PDB file of C-alpha atoms in Angstrom:
ATOM      1  CA  MET A   3       0.179  -1.527  -4.412  1.00  0.00           C
ATOM      2  CA  THR A   4      -1.578  -0.155  -7.442  1.00  0.00           C
ATOM      3  CA  GLY A   5      -3.269  -2.408  -9.952  1.00  0.00           C
ATOM      4  CA  TYR A   6      -6.227  -2.701 -12.282  1.00  0.00           C
ATOM      5  CA  ALA A   7      -7.951  -5.606 -13.974  1.00  0.00           C
ATOM      6  CA  SER A   8     -11.289  -6.247 -15.622  1.00  0.00           C
ATOM      7  CA  ALA A   9     -13.160  -9.229 -17.003  1.00  0.00           C
ATOM      8  CA  GLN A  10     -16.423  -9.733 -18.867  1.00  0.00           C
ATOM      9  CA  LEU A  11     -18.574 -12.751 -19.509  1.00  0.00           C
ATOM     10  CA  GLY A  12     -21.962 -13.234 -21.154  1.00  0.00           C
ATOM     11  CA  THR A  13     -24.690 -15.658 -20.242  1.00  0.00           C
ATOM     12  CA  SER A  14     -27.865 -16.793 -21.992  1.00  0.00           C
ATOM     13  CA  GLN A  15     -31.184 -16.170 -20.347  1.00  0.00           C
ATOM     14  CA  GLY A  16     -33.893 -18.779 -20.311  1.00  0.00           C
ATOM     15  CA  SER A  17     -36.373 -16.927 -22.506  1.00  0.00           C
ATOM     16  CA  THR A  18     -36.202 -16.585 -26.266  1.00  0.00           C
ATOM     17  CA  SER A  19     -36.293 -13.323 -28.143  1.00  0.00           C
ATOM     18  CA  ALA A  20     -39.483 -13.213 -30.207  1.00  0.00           C
ATOM     19  CA  GLU A  21     -37.811 -11.358 -33.055  1.00  0.00           C
ATOM     20  CA  ALA A  22     -34.380 -12.996 -33.112  1.00  0.00           C
ATOM     21  CA  GLY A  23     -35.515 -16.529 -32.279  1.00  0.00           C
ATOM     22  CA  HIS A  24     -32.535 -17.237 -29.988  1.00  0.00           C
ATOM     23  CA  PRO A  25     -31.875 -16.916 -26.242  1.00  0.00           C
ATOM     24  CA  ALA A  26     -31.340 -13.312 -25.219  1.00  0.00           C
ATOM     25  CA  SER A  27     -27.895 -12.766 -23.664  1.00  0.00           C
ATOM     26  CA  ARG A  28     -26.639 -10.437 -20.987  1.00  0.00           C
ATOM     27  CA  ARG A  29     -23.093  -9.523 -20.081  1.00  0.00           C
ATOM     28  CA  LEU A  30     -21.575  -9.115 -16.638  1.00  0.00           C
ATOM     29  CA  GLY A  31     -18.514  -6.881 -16.375  1.00  0.00           C
ATOM     30  CA  LEU A  32     -16.318  -6.804 -13.288  1.00  0.00           C
ATOM     31  CA  GLU A  33     -13.440  -4.444 -12.447  1.00  0.00           C
ATOM     32  CA  ILE A  34     -10.950  -4.492  -9.594  1.00  0.00           C
ATOM     33  CA  ARG A  35      -8.885  -1.405  -8.791  1.00  0.00           C
ATOM     34  CA  SER A  36      -6.169  -1.195  -6.163  1.00  0.00           C
ATOM     35  CA  VAL A  37      -4.221   1.807  -4.872  1.00  0.00           C
ATOM     36  CA  ASN A  38      -1.659   2.186  -2.109  1.00  0.00           C
ATOM     37  CA  SER A  39      -2.685   1.749   1.505  1.00  0.00           C
ATOM     38  CA  ARG A  40      -0.969   0.410   4.626  1.00  0.00           C
ATOM     39  CA  PHE A  41      -3.960  -1.832   5.373  1.00  0.00           C
ATOM     40  CA  LEU A  42      -6.673  -3.618   3.398  1.00  0.00           C
ATOM     41  CA  ASP A  43      -9.591  -1.280   2.648  1.00  0.00           C
ATOM     42  CA  LEU A  44     -12.108  -3.181   0.546  1.00  0.00           C
ATOM     43  CA  SER A  45     -15.231  -1.609  -0.989  1.00  0.00           C
ATOM     44  CA  PHE A  46     -17.859  -2.824  -3.478  1.00  0.00           C
ATOM     45  CA  ARG A  47     -20.014  -1.051  -6.044  1.00  0.00           C
ATOM     46  CA  LEU A  48     -22.565  -3.562  -7.236  1.00  0.00           C
ATOM     47  CA  PRO A  49     -26.002  -3.220  -8.844  1.00  0.00           C
ATOM     48  CA  ASP A  50     -28.916  -4.221  -6.644  1.00  0.00           C
ATOM     49  CA  GLU A  51     -29.284  -7.486  -8.515  1.00  0.00           C
ATOM     50  CA  LEU A  52     -25.761  -8.540  -7.480  1.00  0.00           C
ATOM     51  CA  ARG A  53     -25.796  -7.335  -3.864  1.00  0.00           C
ATOM     52  CA  PRO A  54     -26.316 -10.856  -2.466  1.00  0.00           C
ATOM     53  CA  LEU A  55     -22.987 -11.853  -4.057  1.00  0.00           C
ATOM     54  CA  GLU A  56     -20.910  -9.378  -2.014  1.00  0.00           C
ATOM     55  CA  PRO A  57     -19.991 -11.760   0.876  1.00  0.00           C
ATOM     56  CA  ALA A  58     -18.683 -14.426  -1.505  1.00  0.00           C
ATOM     57  CA  LEU A  59     -16.737 -11.863  -3.542  1.00  0.00           C
ATOM     58  CA  ARG A  60     -15.320 -10.303  -0.376  1.00  0.00           C
ATOM     59  CA  ALA A  61     -14.076 -13.691   0.829  1.00  0.00           C
ATOM     60  CA  LEU A  62     -12.488 -14.357  -2.566  1.00  0.00           C
ATOM     61  CA  VAL A  63     -10.655 -11.019  -2.651  1.00  0.00           C
ATOM     62  CA  THR A  64      -9.372 -11.224   0.937  1.00  0.00           C
ATOM     63  CA  GLN A  65      -7.845 -14.626   0.183  1.00  0.00           C
ATOM     64  CA  LYS A  66      -5.610 -13.061  -2.460  1.00  0.00           C
ATOM     65  CA  ILE A  67      -4.992  -9.483  -1.283  1.00  0.00           C
ATOM     66  CA  ARG A  68      -3.724  -8.416   2.130  1.00  0.00           C
ATOM     67  CA  ARG A  69      -2.962  -4.743   1.609  1.00  0.00           C
ATOM     68  CA  GLY A  70      -4.235  -1.787  -0.407  1.00  0.00           C
ATOM     69  CA  LYS A  71      -7.349   0.249  -1.008  1.00  0.00           C
ATOM     70  CA  VAL A  72      -9.305  -2.108  -3.249  1.00  0.00           C
ATOM     71  CA  GLU A  73     -12.529  -1.329  -5.082  1.00  0.00           C
ATOM     72  CA  VAL A  74     -14.634  -3.973  -6.850  1.00  0.00           C
ATOM     73  CA  ARG A  75     -17.171  -2.783  -9.431  1.00  0.00           C
ATOM     74  CA  ALA A  76     -19.671  -4.803 -11.379  1.00  0.00           C
ATOM     75  CA  ALA A  77     -22.200  -3.860 -14.067  1.00  0.00           C
ATOM     76  CA  LEU A  78     -24.871  -5.746 -15.960  1.00  0.00           C
ATOM     77  CA  ASP A  79     -25.966  -4.954 -19.486  1.00  0.00           C
ATOM     78  CA  SER A  80     -27.296  -6.746 -22.528  1.00  0.00           C
ATOM     79  CA  GLY A  81     -24.790  -8.585 -24.629  1.00  0.00           C
ATOM     80  CA  ASP A  82     -26.246  -7.037 -27.798  1.00  0.00           C
ATOM     81  CA  ALA A  83     -27.662  -3.517 -27.894  1.00  0.00           C
ATOM     82  CA  SER A  84     -30.407  -4.680 -30.258  1.00  0.00           C
ATOM     83  CA  THR A  85     -31.507  -7.522 -27.982  1.00  0.00           C
ATOM     84  CA  LEU A  86     -34.749  -6.822 -26.138  1.00  0.00           C
ATOM     85  CA  PRO A  87     -36.386  -8.808 -23.348  1.00  0.00           C
ATOM     86  CA  ASP A  88     -38.994 -11.364 -24.340  1.00  0.00           C
ATOM     87  CA  LEU A  89     -42.335  -9.494 -24.242  1.00  0.00           C
ATOM     88  CA  THR A  90     -44.653 -12.472 -23.982  1.00  0.00           C
ATOM     89  CA  PRO A  91     -48.422 -11.952 -24.282  1.00  0.00           C
ATOM     90  CA  ARG A  92     -48.891 -13.302 -20.765  1.00  0.00           C
ATOM     91  CA  LEU A  93     -46.492 -10.749 -19.300  1.00  0.00           C
ATOM     92  CA  LEU A  94     -48.002  -7.875 -21.297  1.00  0.00           C
ATOM     93  CA  GLN A  95     -51.481  -8.925 -20.225  1.00  0.00           C
ATOM     94  CA  ARG A  96     -50.384  -8.905 -16.584  1.00  0.00           C
ATOM     95  CA  LEU A  97     -48.882  -5.411 -16.942  1.00  0.00           C
ATOM     96  CA  GLY A  98     -52.108  -4.200 -18.564  1.00  0.00           C
ATOM     97  CA  SER A  99     -54.201  -5.650 -15.733  1.00  0.00           C
ATOM     98  CA  LEU A 100     -51.971  -4.003 -13.145  1.00  0.00           C
ATOM     99  CA  GLN A 101     -52.257  -0.688 -14.973  1.00  0.00           C
ATOM    100  CA  ASP A 102     -56.072  -0.973 -14.961  1.00  0.00           C
ATOM    101  CA  VAL A 103     -56.095  -1.625 -11.207  1.00  0.00           C
ATOM    102  CA  VAL A 104     -53.846   1.366 -10.534  1.00  0.00           C
ATOM    103  CA  GLN A 105     -55.902   3.694 -12.731  1.00  0.00           C
ATOM    104  CA  SER A 106     -59.142   2.517 -11.098  1.00  0.00           C
ATOM    105  CA  TRP A 107     -57.815   3.826  -7.809  1.00  0.00           C
ATOM    106  CA  LEU A 108     -55.759   6.688  -9.243  1.00  0.00           C
ATOM    107  CA  PRO A 109     -57.605   8.031 -12.309  1.00  0.00           C
ATOM    108  CA  ASN A 110     -54.947  10.695 -12.939  1.00  0.00           C
ATOM    109  CA  ALA A 111     -52.093   8.164 -13.156  1.00  0.00           C
ATOM    110  CA  ALA A 112     -50.270   8.287 -16.504  1.00  0.00           C
ATOM    111  CA  PRO A 113     -50.392   5.133 -18.656  1.00  0.00           C
ATOM    112  CA  LEU A 114     -47.242   3.053 -19.131  1.00  0.00           C
ATOM    113  CA  SER A 115     -44.965   4.042 -22.012  1.00  0.00           C
ATOM    114  CA  VAL A 116     -43.274   1.543 -24.309  1.00  0.00           C
ATOM    115  CA  ALA A 117     -39.885   2.217 -22.680  1.00  0.00           C
ATOM    116  CA  GLU A 118     -41.351   1.611 -19.217  1.00  0.00           C
ATOM    117  CA  VAL A 119     -42.942  -1.651 -20.350  1.00  0.00           C
ATOM    118  CA  VAL A 120     -39.605  -2.852 -21.792  1.00  0.00           C
ATOM    119  CA  ARG A 121     -37.750  -1.887 -18.602  1.00  0.00           C
ATOM    120  CA  LEU A 122     -40.284  -3.598 -16.359  1.00  0.00           C
ATOM    121  CA  CYS A 123     -40.151  -6.766 -18.453  1.00  0.00           C
ATOM    122  CA  ALA A 124     -36.344  -6.743 -18.335  1.00  0.00           C
ATOM    123  CA  ASN A 125     -36.321  -6.274 -14.556  1.00  0.00           C
ATOM    124  CA  THR A 126     -38.916  -9.017 -14.108  1.00  0.00           C
ATOM    125  CA  HIS A 127     -36.733 -11.443 -16.001  1.00  0.00           C
ATOM    126  CA  SER A 128     -33.448 -10.334 -14.443  1.00  0.00           C
ATOM    127  CA  THR A 129     -34.633 -11.259 -10.966  1.00  0.00           C
ATOM    128  CA  GLN A 130     -34.677 -14.872 -12.095  1.00  0.00           C
ATOM    129  CA  GLU A 131     -31.029 -14.827 -13.182  1.00  0.00           C
ATOM    130  CA  ASP A 132     -28.377 -16.475 -10.993  1.00  0.00           C
ATOM    131  CA  TRP A 133     -25.046 -14.698 -11.464  1.00  0.00           C
ATOM    132  CA  SER A 134     -23.131 -16.225  -8.540  1.00  0.00           C
ATOM    133  CA  GLU A 135     -21.050 -18.686 -10.575  1.00  0.00           C
ATOM    134  CA  VAL A 136     -20.347 -16.186 -13.356  1.00  0.00           C
ATOM    135  CA  ALA A 137     -19.403 -13.448 -10.886  1.00  0.00           C
ATOM    136  CA  GLN A 138     -16.949 -15.689  -9.032  1.00  0.00           C
ATOM    137  CA  THR A 139     -15.390 -16.842 -12.293  1.00  0.00           C
ATOM    138  CA  LEU A 140     -14.889 -13.228 -13.363  1.00  0.00           C
ATOM    139  CA  ALA A 141     -13.538 -12.268  -9.937  1.00  0.00           C
ATOM    140  CA  ARG A 142     -10.934 -15.035 -10.131  1.00  0.00           C
ATOM    141  CA  GLN A 143      -9.881 -13.965 -13.627  1.00  0.00           C
ATOM    142  CA  ALA A 144      -9.632 -10.298 -12.646  1.00  0.00           C
ATOM    143  CA  LEU A 145      -7.726 -11.096  -9.462  1.00  0.00           C
ATOM    144  CA  GLU A 146      -5.255 -13.261 -11.352  1.00  0.00           C
ATOM    145  CA  SER A 147      -4.626 -10.485 -13.892  1.00  0.00           C
ATOM    146  CA  MET A 148      -4.244  -7.853 -11.185  1.00  0.00           C
ATOM    147  CA  LEU A 149      -1.896  -9.999  -9.117  1.00  0.00           C
ATOM    148  CA  GLN A 150       0.297 -10.457 -12.184  1.00  0.00           C
ATOM    149  CA  ALA A 151       0.372  -6.681 -12.690  1.00  0.00           C
ATOM    150  CA  ARG A 152       1.172  -6.165  -8.999  1.00  0.00           C
ATOM    151  CA  ALA A 153       3.971  -8.732  -9.219  1.00  0.00           C
ATOM    152  CA  GLN A 154       5.533  -6.798 -12.100  1.00  0.00           C
ATOM    153  CA  GLU A 155       5.276  -3.579 -10.133  1.00  0.00           C
ATOM    154  CA  GLY A 156       6.770  -5.383  -7.128  1.00  0.00           C
ATOM    155  CA  GLU A 157       9.819  -6.303  -9.195  1.00  0.00           C
ATOM    156  CA  ARG A 158      10.294  -2.644 -10.143  1.00  0.00           C
ATOM    157  CA  LEU A 159       9.928  -1.590  -6.503  1.00  0.00           C
ATOM    158  CA  ALA A 160      12.429  -4.237  -5.385  1.00  0.00           C
ATOM    159  CA  THR A 161      14.948  -2.926  -7.922  1.00  0.00           C
ATOM    160  CA  MET A 162      14.467   0.616  -6.621  1.00  0.00           C
ATOM    161  CA  LEU A 163      14.825  -0.502  -2.993  1.00  0.00           C
ATOM    162  CA  HIS A 164      18.027  -2.429  -3.749  1.00  0.00           C
ATOM    163  CA  ASP A 165      19.432   0.721  -5.359  1.00  0.00           C
ATOM    164  CA  ARG A 166      18.577   2.870  -2.300  1.00  0.00           C
ATOM    165  CA  LEU A 167      19.959   0.222   0.043  1.00  0.00           C
ATOM    166  CA  GLY A 168      23.219   0.237  -1.902  1.00  0.00           C
ATOM    167  CA  GLN A 169      23.458   4.000  -1.491  1.00  0.00           C
ATOM    168  CA  LEU A 170      22.675   3.710   2.234  1.00  0.00           C
ATOM    169  CA  ARG A 171      25.366   1.075   2.654  1.00  0.00           C
ATOM    170  CA  ALA A 172      27.883   3.323   0.888  1.00  0.00           C
ATOM    171  CA  LEU A 173      27.008   6.219   3.213  1.00  0.00           C
ATOM    172  CA  THR A 174      27.365   3.911   6.222  1.00  0.00           C
ATOM    173  CA  LEU A 175      30.822   2.857   5.048  1.00  0.00           C
ATOM    174  CA  GLN A 176      31.746   6.537   4.742  1.00  0.00           C
ATOM    175  CA  ALA A 177      30.720   7.087   8.362  1.00  0.00           C
ATOM    176  CA  VAL A 178      32.662   4.116   9.778  1.00  0.00           C
ATOM    177  CA  PRO A 179      36.216   5.614   9.615  1.00  0.00           C
ATOM    178  CA  LEU A 180      34.944   8.960  10.880  1.00  0.00           C
ATOM    179  CA  VAL A 181      33.903   7.589  14.277  1.00  0.00           C
ATOM    180  CA  PRO A 182      37.340   6.879  15.880  1.00  0.00           C
ATOM    181  CA  ARG A 183      38.792   9.951  14.197  1.00  0.00           C
ATOM    182  CA  LEU A 184      36.153  12.219  15.754  1.00  0.00           C
ATOM    183  CA  VAL A 185      36.598  10.684  19.189  1.00  0.00           C
ATOM    184  CA  GLU A 186      40.369  11.232  19.020  1.00  0.00           C
ATOM    185  CA  GLN A 187      39.903  14.800  17.805  1.00  0.00           C
ATOM    186  CA  GLN A 188      37.630  15.593  20.731  1.00  0.00           C
ATOM    187  CA  ARG A 189      40.083  14.038  23.164  1.00  0.00           C
ATOM    188  CA  GLN A 190      42.911  16.163  21.766  1.00  0.00           C
ATOM    189  CA  ARG A 191      40.802  19.301  22.065  1.00  0.00           C
ATOM    190  CA  PHE A 192      40.073  18.611  25.713  1.00  0.00           C
ATOM    191  CA  MET A 193      43.723  17.998  26.431  1.00  0.00           C
ATOM    192  CA  GLU A 194      44.677  21.264  24.752  1.00  0.00           C
ATOM    193  CA  ARG A 195      42.088  23.130  26.776  1.00  0.00           C
ATOM    194  CA  TRP A 196      43.357  21.444  29.913  1.00  0.00           C
ATOM    195  CA  LYS A 197      46.887  22.599  29.207  1.00  0.00           C
ATOM    196  CA  GLU A 198      45.632  26.120  28.546  1.00  0.00           C
ATOM    197  CA  ALA A 199      43.639  26.045  31.778  1.00  0.00           C
ATOM    198  CA  MET A 200      46.657  24.820  33.727  1.00  0.00           C
ATOM    199  CA  GLY A 201      48.710  27.666  32.334  1.00  0.00           C
ATOM    200  CA  LEU A 202      46.106  30.225  33.405  1.00  0.00           C
ATOM    201  CA  ALA A 203      45.627  28.617  36.811  1.00  0.00           C
ATOM    202  CA  GLU A 204      49.298  29.161  37.633  1.00  0.00           C
ATOM    203  CA  GLY A 205      49.509  26.059  39.753  1.00  0.00           C
ATOM    204  CA  SER A 206      46.456  26.732  41.954  1.00  0.00           C
ATOM    205  CA  ALA A 207      45.121  23.237  41.280  1.00  0.00           C
ATOM    206  CA  ALA A 208      46.935  19.954  41.625  1.00  0.00           C
ATOM    207  CA  PRO A 209      48.167  18.888  38.154  1.00  0.00           C
ATOM    208  CA  GLU A 210      47.159  15.266  38.657  1.00  0.00           C
ATOM    209  CA  ALA A 211      43.640  16.118  39.786  1.00  0.00           C
ATOM    210  CA  ALA A 212      43.155  18.611  36.946  1.00  0.00           C
ATOM    211  CA  GLN A 213      44.400  16.122  34.380  1.00  0.00           C
ATOM    212  CA  ASP A 214      42.125  13.390  35.698  1.00  0.00           C
ATOM    213  CA  ARG A 215      39.161  15.756  35.551  1.00  0.00           C
ATOM    214  CA  ALA A 216      39.996  16.776  31.982  1.00  0.00           C
ATOM    215  CA  LEU A 217      40.369  13.159  30.867  1.00  0.00           C
ATOM    216  CA  SER A 218      37.087  12.252  32.565  1.00  0.00           C
ATOM    217  CA  GLU A 219      35.282  15.090  30.789  1.00  0.00           C
ATOM    218  CA  ALA A 220      36.888  14.118  27.476  1.00  0.00           C
ATOM    219  CA  THR A 221      35.841  10.491  27.915  1.00  0.00           C
ATOM    220  CA  ALA A 222      32.251  11.418  28.794  1.00  0.00           C
ATOM    221  CA  PHE A 223      31.980  13.691  25.775  1.00  0.00           C
ATOM    222  CA  ALA A 224      33.515  11.064  23.497  1.00  0.00           C
ATOM    223  CA  ILE A 225      30.875   8.573  24.662  1.00  0.00           C
ATOM    224  CA  ARG A 226      28.102  11.064  23.875  1.00  0.00           C
ATOM    225  CA  ILE A 227      29.319  11.619  20.326  1.00  0.00           C
ATOM    226  CA  ASP A 228      30.277   8.003  19.598  1.00  0.00           C
ATOM    227  CA  VAL A 229      27.954   6.765  16.834  1.00  0.00           C
ATOM    228  CA  ALA A 230      29.508   3.327  16.373  1.00  0.00           C
ATOM    229  CA  GLU A 231      26.383   1.596  17.700  1.00  0.00           C
ATOM    230  CA  GLU A 232      24.120   3.552  15.331  1.00  0.00           C
ATOM    231  CA  VAL A 233      26.335   2.665  12.375  1.00  0.00           C
ATOM    232  CA  THR A 234      26.294  -1.023  13.356  1.00  0.00           C
ATOM    233  CA  ARG A 235      22.505  -1.058  13.668  1.00  0.00           C
ATOM    234  CA  LEU A 236      22.147   0.713  10.322  1.00  0.00           C
ATOM    235  CA  GLN A 237      24.190  -2.004   8.670  1.00  0.00           C
ATOM    236  CA  SER A 238      22.151  -4.701  10.423  1.00  0.00           C
ATOM    237  CA  HIS A 239      18.827  -3.202   9.263  1.00  0.00           C
ATOM    238  CA  ILE A 240      20.099  -2.877   5.696  1.00  0.00           C
ATOM    239  CA  ASP A 241      21.137  -6.553   5.724  1.00  0.00           C
ATOM    240  CA  GLU A 242      17.706  -7.592   7.044  1.00  0.00           C
ATOM    241  CA  ILE A 243      15.817  -5.580   4.402  1.00  0.00           C
ATOM    242  CA  GLU A 244      17.890  -7.131   1.626  1.00  0.00           C
ATOM    243  CA  ARG A 245      17.206 -10.584   3.081  1.00  0.00           C
ATOM    244  CA  LEU A 246      13.458  -9.929   3.101  1.00  0.00           C
ATOM    245  CA  LEU A 247      13.497  -8.688  -0.482  1.00  0.00           C
ATOM    246  CA  GLN A 248      15.253 -11.873  -1.532  1.00  0.00           C
ATOM    247  CA  GLN A 249      12.811 -13.982   0.483  1.00  0.00           C
ATOM    248  CA  GLY A 250       9.640 -12.383  -0.946  1.00  0.00           C
ATOM    249  CA  GLY A 251       6.131 -13.141   0.276  1.00  0.00           C
ATOM    250  CA  GLU A 252       4.107 -10.917   2.597  1.00  0.00           C
ATOM    251  CA  ILE A 253       6.899  -8.651   3.840  1.00  0.00           C
ATOM    252  CA  GLY A 254       5.273  -5.209   3.648  1.00  0.00           C
ATOM    253  CA  LYS A 255       4.625  -4.726   7.369  1.00  0.00           C
ATOM    254  CA  ARG A 256       8.093  -5.970   8.370  1.00  0.00           C
ATOM    255  CA  LEU A 257       9.619  -3.569   5.872  1.00  0.00           C
ATOM    256  CA  ASP A 258       7.542  -0.762   7.386  1.00  0.00           C
ATOM    257  CA  PHE A 259       9.028  -1.474  10.808  1.00  0.00           C
ATOM    258  CA  LEU A 260      12.604  -1.728   9.509  1.00  0.00           C
ATOM    259  CA  ILE A 261      12.273   1.563   7.614  1.00  0.00           C
ATOM    260  CA  GLN A 262      11.164   3.228  10.854  1.00  0.00           C
ATOM    261  CA  GLU A 263      14.218   1.811  12.607  1.00  0.00           C
ATOM    262  CA  LEU A 264      16.499   3.001   9.802  1.00  0.00           C
ATOM    263  CA  HIS A 265      15.098   6.509  10.152  1.00  0.00           C
ATOM    264  CA  ARG A 266      15.550   6.391  13.926  1.00  0.00           C
ATOM    265  CA  GLU A 267      19.231   5.438  13.643  1.00  0.00           C
ATOM    266  CA  ALA A 268      19.939   7.999  10.924  1.00  0.00           C
ATOM    267  CA  ASN A 269      18.277  10.693  13.012  1.00  0.00           C
ATOM    268  CA  THR A 270      20.341   9.734  16.078  1.00  0.00           C
ATOM    269  CA  LEU A 271      23.467   9.758  13.931  1.00  0.00           C
ATOM    270  CA  GLY A 272      22.728  13.350  12.964  1.00  0.00           C
ATOM    271  CA  SER A 273      21.856  14.505  16.489  1.00  0.00           C
ATOM    272  CA  LYS A 274      25.083  13.047  17.936  1.00  0.00           C
ATOM    273  CA  SER A 275      27.231  14.301  15.082  1.00  0.00           C
ATOM    274  CA  ALA A 276      30.189  16.471  16.075  1.00  0.00           C
ATOM    275  CA  ALA A 277      31.362  17.024  12.505  1.00  0.00           C
ATOM    276  CA  LEU A 278      29.826  18.585   9.438  1.00  0.00           C
ATOM    277  CA  GLU A 279      30.671  15.535   7.349  1.00  0.00           C
ATOM    278  CA  LEU A 280      28.646  13.217   9.602  1.00  0.00           C
ATOM    279  CA  THR A 281      25.734  15.666   9.535  1.00  0.00           C
ATOM    280  CA  ARG A 282      25.773  15.589   5.740  1.00  0.00           C
ATOM    281  CA  ILE A 283      25.812  11.783   5.763  1.00  0.00           C
ATOM    282  CA  SER A 284      22.840  11.737   8.151  1.00  0.00           C
ATOM    283  CA  VAL A 285      20.820  14.100   5.935  1.00  0.00           C
ATOM    284  CA  ASP A 286      21.581  12.060   2.803  1.00  0.00           C
ATOM    285  CA  MET A 287      20.531   8.904   4.640  1.00  0.00           C
ATOM    286  CA  LYS A 288      17.206  10.388   5.739  1.00  0.00           C
ATOM    287  CA  VAL A 289      16.434  11.481   2.173  1.00  0.00           C
ATOM    288  CA  LEU A 290      17.007   7.933   0.894  1.00  0.00           C
ATOM    289  CA  ILE A 291      15.038   6.399   3.767  1.00  0.00           C
ATOM    290  CA  GLU A 292      12.076   8.689   3.105  1.00  0.00           C
ATOM    291  CA  GLN A 293      12.074   7.645  -0.550  1.00  0.00           C
ATOM    292  CA  MET A 294      12.040   4.011   0.575  1.00  0.00           C
ATOM    293  CA  ARG A 295       9.264   4.645   3.097  1.00  0.00           C
ATOM    294  CA  GLU A 296       6.945   5.990   0.363  1.00  0.00           C
ATOM    295  CA  GLN A 297       7.461   2.910  -1.778  1.00  0.00           C
ATOM    296  CA  VAL A 298       7.430   0.294   0.984  1.00  0.00           C
ATOM    297  CA  GLN A 299       3.796   1.211   1.700  1.00  0.00           C
ATOM    298  CA  ASN A 300       3.021  -0.219  -1.762  1.00  0.00           C
ATOM    299  CA  ILE A 301       4.422  -3.646  -0.949  1.00  0.00           C
ATOM    300  CA  GLU A 302       2.144  -6.370   0.337  1.00  0.00           C
TER     301      GLU A 302
END
C-alpha cells in the first residue's frame, strides 16, 4: 500500500557558538515512503553518522508494517543556516599542527581552506552526537502518520472491492438460472439427433439400445457442461472476501489466495460454457477479478 510521511526534530549540541552565544542546533529529518508490493521490501538511506541506528529502525518498522516496498531516508543538517560549528582555539591549533605534520612529509600539499576547516570541525563534533533516541522518536511519528494515511487508503480500497464484489455476485445470479436450462437444451438436442439417426438407420439398430446410447451420451455431455459447482464456489469465495473485509486486520495474503480461486472458477465457467451468454458472463467476471487482483496487492 502506498504511503508517505516525514518528521523533523532539532537537538542542541554540547558546544556553544562563539558568535551567537547559545548552543548550536542541528536538525534530523526522517522520511518513510511505501509503494505496493506483495511482500515486505525494506531499504534504508542513512548518512554515515546514522548507520549504527539501522538495526533499531528496522525492528521498529517491521513491527508496524508487514507488506510493501518501504524506503526510510534520514538527513542531518544544521537547524539554522547561519549557525556554524564552535571553532575553539584548541581545535584550530590541533588542525594547524596536523597540517604542519602533513606538509613536512608532503611539501606540495595544499593548505587547508576556511571551508575545509569549518567542515572538519563540524564532522569532529558530529561524531560525538547521539541521535538514537531522536531517530526512534521521529520514526514512531512518521510511522504513525503513514499508517493513518494507509488506513484511509484502505477504506477507499475496501469500498472499491465491495463494489466489484457486488457486480460479481450479480453476474453469478445471472448464471444460476442458465445452468439447468442449458443442460435441458443439450438433452433435447441429443434426443432430436437420436430420432434423426433412427430414421436414417431404417431399423438396423435396436430402438431400445440406440435410445439408451443417446441418453448416455446426452447425460455425459450435460455433466461436462454443468457449471453449478463453479457457480456455488464463486458465491462461497465472494462471501468469504466480504467477511474478511468486514473483519479487517492483516488479510492481504488471504485475499490474494481467494482472488486466485475466483479467477480459476471464472475461467472454468468460460471453458465449460455451451452458450454465448455464459461466455459473456465469464469474461465480465474475469475483468472484475483482474481489477480486484491489482488492488488487493495493496492491502496489508
